[in-house]
mmCIF file of C-alpha atoms in Angstrom:
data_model
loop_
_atom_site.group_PDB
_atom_site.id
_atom_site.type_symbol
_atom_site.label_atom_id
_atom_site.label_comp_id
_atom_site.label_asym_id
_atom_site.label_seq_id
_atom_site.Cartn_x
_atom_site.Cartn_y
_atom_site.Cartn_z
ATOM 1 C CA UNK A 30 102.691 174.461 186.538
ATOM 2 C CA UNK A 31 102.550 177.896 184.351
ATOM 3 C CA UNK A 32 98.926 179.498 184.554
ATOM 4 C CA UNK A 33 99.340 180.962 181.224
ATOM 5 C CA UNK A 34 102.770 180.074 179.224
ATOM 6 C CA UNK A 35 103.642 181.581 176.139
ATOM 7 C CA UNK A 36 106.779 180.465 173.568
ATOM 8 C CA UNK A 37 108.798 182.181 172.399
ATOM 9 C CA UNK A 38 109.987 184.380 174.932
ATOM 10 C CA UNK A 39 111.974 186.214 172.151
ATOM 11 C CA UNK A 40 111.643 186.381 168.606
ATOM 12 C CA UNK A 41 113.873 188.102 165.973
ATOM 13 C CA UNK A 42 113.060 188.092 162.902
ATOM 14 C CA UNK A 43 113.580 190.198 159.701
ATOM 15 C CA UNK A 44 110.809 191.885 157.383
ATOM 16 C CA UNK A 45 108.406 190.063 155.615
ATOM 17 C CA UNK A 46 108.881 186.946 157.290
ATOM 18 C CA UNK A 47 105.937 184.762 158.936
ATOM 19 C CA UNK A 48 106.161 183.587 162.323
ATOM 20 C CA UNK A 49 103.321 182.406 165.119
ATOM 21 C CA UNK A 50 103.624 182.764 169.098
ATOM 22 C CA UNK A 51 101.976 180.293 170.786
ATOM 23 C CA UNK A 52 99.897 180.554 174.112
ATOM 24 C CA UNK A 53 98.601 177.882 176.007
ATOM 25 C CA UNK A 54 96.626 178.337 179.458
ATOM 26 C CA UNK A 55 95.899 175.597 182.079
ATOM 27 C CA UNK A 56 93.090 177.580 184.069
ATOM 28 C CA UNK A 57 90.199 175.762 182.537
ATOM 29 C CA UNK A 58 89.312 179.488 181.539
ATOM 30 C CA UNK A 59 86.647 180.132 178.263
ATOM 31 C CA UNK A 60 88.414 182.672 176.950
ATOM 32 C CA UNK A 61 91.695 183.764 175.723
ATOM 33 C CA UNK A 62 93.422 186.948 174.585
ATOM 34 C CA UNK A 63 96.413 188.473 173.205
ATOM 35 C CA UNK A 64 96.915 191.950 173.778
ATOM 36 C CA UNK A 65 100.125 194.116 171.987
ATOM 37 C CA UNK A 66 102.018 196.759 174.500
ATOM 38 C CA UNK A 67 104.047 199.070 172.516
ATOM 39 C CA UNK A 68 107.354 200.679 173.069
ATOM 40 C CA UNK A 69 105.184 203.870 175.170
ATOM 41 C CA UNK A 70 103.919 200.487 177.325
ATOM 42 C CA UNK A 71 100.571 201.053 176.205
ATOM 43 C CA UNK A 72 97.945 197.474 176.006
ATOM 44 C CA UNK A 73 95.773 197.051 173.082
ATOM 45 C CA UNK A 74 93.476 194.358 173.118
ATOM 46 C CA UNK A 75 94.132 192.561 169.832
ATOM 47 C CA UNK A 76 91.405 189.451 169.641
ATOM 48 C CA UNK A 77 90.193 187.673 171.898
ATOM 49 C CA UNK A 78 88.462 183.874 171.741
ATOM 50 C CA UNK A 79 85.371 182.383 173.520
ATOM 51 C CA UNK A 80 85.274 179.118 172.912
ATOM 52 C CA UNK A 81 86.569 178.928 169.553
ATOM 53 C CA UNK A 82 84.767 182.248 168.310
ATOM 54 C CA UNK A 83 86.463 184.901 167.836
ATOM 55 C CA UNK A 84 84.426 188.106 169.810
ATOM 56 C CA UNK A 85 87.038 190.556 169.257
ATOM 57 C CA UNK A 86 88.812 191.770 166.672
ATOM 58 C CA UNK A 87 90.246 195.916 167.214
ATOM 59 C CA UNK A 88 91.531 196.960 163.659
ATOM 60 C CA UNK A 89 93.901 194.666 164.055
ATOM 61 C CA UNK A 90 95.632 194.168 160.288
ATOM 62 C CA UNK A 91 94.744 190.905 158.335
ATOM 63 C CA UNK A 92 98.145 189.652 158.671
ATOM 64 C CA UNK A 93 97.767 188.959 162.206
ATOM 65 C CA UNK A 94 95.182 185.675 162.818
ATOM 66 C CA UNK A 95 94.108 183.956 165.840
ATOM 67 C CA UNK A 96 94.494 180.275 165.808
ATOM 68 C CA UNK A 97 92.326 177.992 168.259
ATOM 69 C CA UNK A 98 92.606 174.498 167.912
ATOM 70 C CA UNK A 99 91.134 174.117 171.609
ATOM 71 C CA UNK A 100 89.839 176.015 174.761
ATOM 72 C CA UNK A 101 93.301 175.796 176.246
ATOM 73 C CA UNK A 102 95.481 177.031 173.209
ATOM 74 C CA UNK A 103 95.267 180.695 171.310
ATOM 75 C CA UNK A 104 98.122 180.649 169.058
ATOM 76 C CA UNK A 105 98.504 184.484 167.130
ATOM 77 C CA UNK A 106 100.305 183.986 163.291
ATOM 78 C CA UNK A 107 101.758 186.851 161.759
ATOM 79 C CA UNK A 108 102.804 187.212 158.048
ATOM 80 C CA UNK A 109 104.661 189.661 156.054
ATOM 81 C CA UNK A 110 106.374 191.186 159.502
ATOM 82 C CA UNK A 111 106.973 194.832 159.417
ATOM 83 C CA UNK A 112 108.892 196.530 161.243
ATOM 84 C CA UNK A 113 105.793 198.654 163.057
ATOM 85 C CA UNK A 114 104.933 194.855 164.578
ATOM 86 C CA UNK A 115 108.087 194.997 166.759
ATOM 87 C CA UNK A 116 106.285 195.204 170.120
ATOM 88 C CA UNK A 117 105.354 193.201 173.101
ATOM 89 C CA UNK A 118 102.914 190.333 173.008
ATOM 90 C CA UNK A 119 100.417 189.385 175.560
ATOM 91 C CA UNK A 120 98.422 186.393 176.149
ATOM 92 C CA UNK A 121 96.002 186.649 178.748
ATOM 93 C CA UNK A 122 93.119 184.011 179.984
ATOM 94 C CA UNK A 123 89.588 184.515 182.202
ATOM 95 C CA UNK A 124 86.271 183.527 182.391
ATOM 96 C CA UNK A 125 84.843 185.432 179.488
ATOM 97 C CA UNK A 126 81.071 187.175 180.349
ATOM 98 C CA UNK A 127 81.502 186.256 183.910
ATOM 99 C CA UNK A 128 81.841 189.764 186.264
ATOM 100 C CA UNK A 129 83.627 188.803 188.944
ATOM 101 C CA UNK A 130 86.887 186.951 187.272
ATOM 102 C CA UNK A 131 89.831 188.983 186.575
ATOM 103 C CA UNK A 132 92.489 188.144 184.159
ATOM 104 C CA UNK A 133 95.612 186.045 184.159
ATOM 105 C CA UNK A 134 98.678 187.215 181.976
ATOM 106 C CA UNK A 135 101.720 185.413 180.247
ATOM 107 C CA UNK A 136 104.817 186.563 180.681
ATOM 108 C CA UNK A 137 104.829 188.061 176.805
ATOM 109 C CA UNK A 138 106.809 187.683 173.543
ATOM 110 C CA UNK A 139 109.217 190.102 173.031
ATOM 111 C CA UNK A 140 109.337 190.442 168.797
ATOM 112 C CA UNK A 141 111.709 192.380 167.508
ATOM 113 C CA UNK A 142 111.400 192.991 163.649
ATOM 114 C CA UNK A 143 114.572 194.318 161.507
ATOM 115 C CA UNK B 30 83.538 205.598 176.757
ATOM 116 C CA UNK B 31 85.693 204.163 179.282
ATOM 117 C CA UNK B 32 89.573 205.830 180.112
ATOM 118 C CA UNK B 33 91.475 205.076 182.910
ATOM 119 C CA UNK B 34 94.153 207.025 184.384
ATOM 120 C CA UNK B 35 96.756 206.419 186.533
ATOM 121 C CA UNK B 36 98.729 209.653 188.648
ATOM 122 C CA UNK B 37 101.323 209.864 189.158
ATOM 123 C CA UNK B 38 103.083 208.481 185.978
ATOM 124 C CA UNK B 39 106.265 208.083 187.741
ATOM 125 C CA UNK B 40 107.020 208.027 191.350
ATOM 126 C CA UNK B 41 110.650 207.522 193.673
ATOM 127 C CA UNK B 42 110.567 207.207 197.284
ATOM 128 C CA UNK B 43 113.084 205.492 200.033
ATOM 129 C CA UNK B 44 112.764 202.369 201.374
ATOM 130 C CA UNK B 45 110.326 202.263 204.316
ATOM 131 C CA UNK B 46 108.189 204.555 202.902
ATOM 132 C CA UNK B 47 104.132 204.097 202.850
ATOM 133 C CA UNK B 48 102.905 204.997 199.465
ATOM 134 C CA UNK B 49 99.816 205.274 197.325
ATOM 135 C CA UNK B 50 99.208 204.693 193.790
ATOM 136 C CA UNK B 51 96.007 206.098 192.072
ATOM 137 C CA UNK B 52 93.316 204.812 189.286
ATOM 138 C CA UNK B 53 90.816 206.869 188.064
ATOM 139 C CA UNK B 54 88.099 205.913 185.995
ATOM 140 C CA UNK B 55 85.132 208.136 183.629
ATOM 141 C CA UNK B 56 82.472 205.397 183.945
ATOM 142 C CA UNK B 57 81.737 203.586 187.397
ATOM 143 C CA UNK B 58 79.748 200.900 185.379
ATOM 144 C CA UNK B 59 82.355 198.567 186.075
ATOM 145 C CA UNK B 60 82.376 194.882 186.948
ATOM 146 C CA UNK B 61 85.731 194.944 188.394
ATOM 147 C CA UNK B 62 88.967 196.392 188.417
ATOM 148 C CA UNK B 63 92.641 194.571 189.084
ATOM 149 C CA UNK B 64 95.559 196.043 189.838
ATOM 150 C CA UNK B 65 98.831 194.597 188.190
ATOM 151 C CA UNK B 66 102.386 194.692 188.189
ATOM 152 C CA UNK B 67 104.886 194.795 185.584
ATOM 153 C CA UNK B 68 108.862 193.834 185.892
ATOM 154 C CA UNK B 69 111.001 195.665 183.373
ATOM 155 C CA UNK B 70 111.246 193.124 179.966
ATOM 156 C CA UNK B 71 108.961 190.636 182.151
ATOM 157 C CA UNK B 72 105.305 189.915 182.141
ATOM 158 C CA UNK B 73 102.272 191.202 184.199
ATOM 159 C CA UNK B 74 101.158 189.597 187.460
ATOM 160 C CA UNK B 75 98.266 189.867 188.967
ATOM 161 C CA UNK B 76 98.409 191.744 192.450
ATOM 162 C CA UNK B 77 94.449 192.267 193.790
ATOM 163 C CA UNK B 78 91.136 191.923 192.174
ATOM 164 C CA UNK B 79 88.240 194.042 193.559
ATOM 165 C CA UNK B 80 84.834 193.342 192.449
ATOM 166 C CA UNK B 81 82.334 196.125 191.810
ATOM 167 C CA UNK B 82 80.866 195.233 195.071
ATOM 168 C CA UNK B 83 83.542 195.441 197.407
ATOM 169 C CA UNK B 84 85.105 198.639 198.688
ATOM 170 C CA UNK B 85 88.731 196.971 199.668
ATOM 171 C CA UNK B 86 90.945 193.913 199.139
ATOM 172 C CA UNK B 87 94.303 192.723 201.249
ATOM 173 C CA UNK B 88 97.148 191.064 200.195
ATOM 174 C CA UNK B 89 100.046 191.126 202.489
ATOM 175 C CA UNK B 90 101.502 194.997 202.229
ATOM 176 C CA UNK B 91 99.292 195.759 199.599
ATOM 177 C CA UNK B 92 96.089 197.055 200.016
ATOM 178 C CA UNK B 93 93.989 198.413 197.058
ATOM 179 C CA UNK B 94 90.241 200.347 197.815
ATOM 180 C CA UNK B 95 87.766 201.211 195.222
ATOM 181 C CA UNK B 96 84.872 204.031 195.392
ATOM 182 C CA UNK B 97 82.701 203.191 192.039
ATOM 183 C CA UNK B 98 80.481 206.317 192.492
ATOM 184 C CA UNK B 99 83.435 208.479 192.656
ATOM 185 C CA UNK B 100 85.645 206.602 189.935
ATOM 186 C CA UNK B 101 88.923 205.903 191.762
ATOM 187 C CA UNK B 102 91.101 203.413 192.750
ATOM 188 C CA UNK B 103 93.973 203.308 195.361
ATOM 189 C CA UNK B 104 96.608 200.731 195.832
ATOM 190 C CA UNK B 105 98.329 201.706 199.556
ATOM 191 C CA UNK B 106 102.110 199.874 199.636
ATOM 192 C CA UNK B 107 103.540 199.559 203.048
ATOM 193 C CA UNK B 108 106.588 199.657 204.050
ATOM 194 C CA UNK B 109 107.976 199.973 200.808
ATOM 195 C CA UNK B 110 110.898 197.201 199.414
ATOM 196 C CA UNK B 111 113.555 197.829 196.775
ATOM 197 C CA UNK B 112 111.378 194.950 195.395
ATOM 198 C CA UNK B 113 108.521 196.306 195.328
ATOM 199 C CA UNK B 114 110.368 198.870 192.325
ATOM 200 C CA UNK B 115 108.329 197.944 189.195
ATOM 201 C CA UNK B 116 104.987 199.197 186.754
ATOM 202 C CA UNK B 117 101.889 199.367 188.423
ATOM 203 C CA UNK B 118 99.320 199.047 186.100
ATOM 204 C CA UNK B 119 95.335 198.814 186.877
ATOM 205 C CA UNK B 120 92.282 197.931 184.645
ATOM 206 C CA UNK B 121 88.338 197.823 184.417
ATOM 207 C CA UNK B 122 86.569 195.447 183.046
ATOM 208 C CA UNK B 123 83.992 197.868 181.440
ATOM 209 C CA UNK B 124 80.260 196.782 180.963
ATOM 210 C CA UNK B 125 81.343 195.418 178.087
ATOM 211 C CA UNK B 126 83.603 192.901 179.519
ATOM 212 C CA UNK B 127 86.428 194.438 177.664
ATOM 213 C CA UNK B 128 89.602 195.471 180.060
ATOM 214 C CA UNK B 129 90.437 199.401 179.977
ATOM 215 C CA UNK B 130 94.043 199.743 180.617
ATOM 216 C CA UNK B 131 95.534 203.023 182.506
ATOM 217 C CA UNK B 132 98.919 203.829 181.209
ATOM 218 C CA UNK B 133 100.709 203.132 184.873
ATOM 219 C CA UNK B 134 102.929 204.211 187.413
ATOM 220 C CA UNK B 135 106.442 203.432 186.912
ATOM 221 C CA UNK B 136 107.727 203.308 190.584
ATOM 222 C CA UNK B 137 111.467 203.295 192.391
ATOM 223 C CA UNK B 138 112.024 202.236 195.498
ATOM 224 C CA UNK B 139 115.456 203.643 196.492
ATOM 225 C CA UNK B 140 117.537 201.353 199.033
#
């Protein structure tokens, strides 16, 4: 009964490769995130989606893309890996536009590029 | 625009001890702010949620206070647990509805 469950837990994988992480959240939230920490455990705010539109986007490369088949799924596809992607990857869930909600994280994809 | 920062960056005390944490924020137009915690190679969970509106929020030995016109958070820790050795991170949600991250406070919590 996972609030917000993401797969894979790890990921290795070498350069130039494409691979997806998948998020799915069982909140009923509207909107879903993924968020990158790197290795000085800083969070950037990649995309974000409100129900099925995507309202954020923060210079994040091309290569990455959001994937939302439904409210309760934000899957984040990567191609041609580099090795600068090796990071820490966040889903998060909440009830986008509404004040008072906070967020709920997953317990991140560790991807590891070589 | 928005920064948040957390002081100290790192902090070691012995068990038993009371501590505090702080969060400091440039713009008080916030909707809320939540204070998280983060296990080394683990995830972030969710420790207290204070709404713009409210000056304090309880959860067991954690208590977290927020003055908006002043910009700053504090999360108190009571009687301090090696478990309680972890990240503490906090967060606005800006006007925006976009989450400003500080950088945290990496605390030990020696037995």
């Amino acid at each position: 009964d996972t609030a917000v469950s993401q797969t894979p837990k790890y990921l290795v994988t070498q350069m130039g490769n494409d691979k997806s992480i998948k998020c799915e959240q069982n909140l009923g939230h509207d909107t879903m995130y993924w968020y990158k920490q790197d290795s000085k455990k800083f969070l950037k705010i990649m995309f974000s989606y409100n129900n099925k539109e995507l309202i954020i986007n923060e210079t994040v490369p091309n290569r990455f893309s959001p994937k939302s088949p439904d409210k309760a799924h934000l899957n984040l596809h990567i191609n041609s890996l580099e090795l600068g992607d090796s990071a820490v990857y966040f889903c998060a869930s909440s009830h986008g536009g509404r004040e008072y909600h906070g967020y709920t994280f997953g317990s991140g994809t560790r991807l590891t590029v070589v | 625009k928005q920064e948040v920062t957390q002081i100290p960056a790192a902090l070691s005390v012995p068990e038993g001890e009371n501590l505090v944490l702080n969060c400091s924020f440039t713009d008080s137009a916030i909707y809320n702010l939540q204070w998280f915690r983060q296990d080394p190679g683990k995830g972030l969970t969710s420790l207290l949620l204070i709404q713009s509106s409210q000056r304090e929020q309880t959860s067991g030995r954690l208590n977290a206070s927020l003055d908006k016109s002043s910009g700053r958070s504090t999360l108190y820790i009571a009687a301090s647990q090696p478990g309680d050795s972890a990240t503490y991170l906090c967060a606005v949600k800006d006007s925006n509805y976009q989450l400003i991250w500080g950088a945290g406070t990496k605390l030990i919590i020696k037995p």
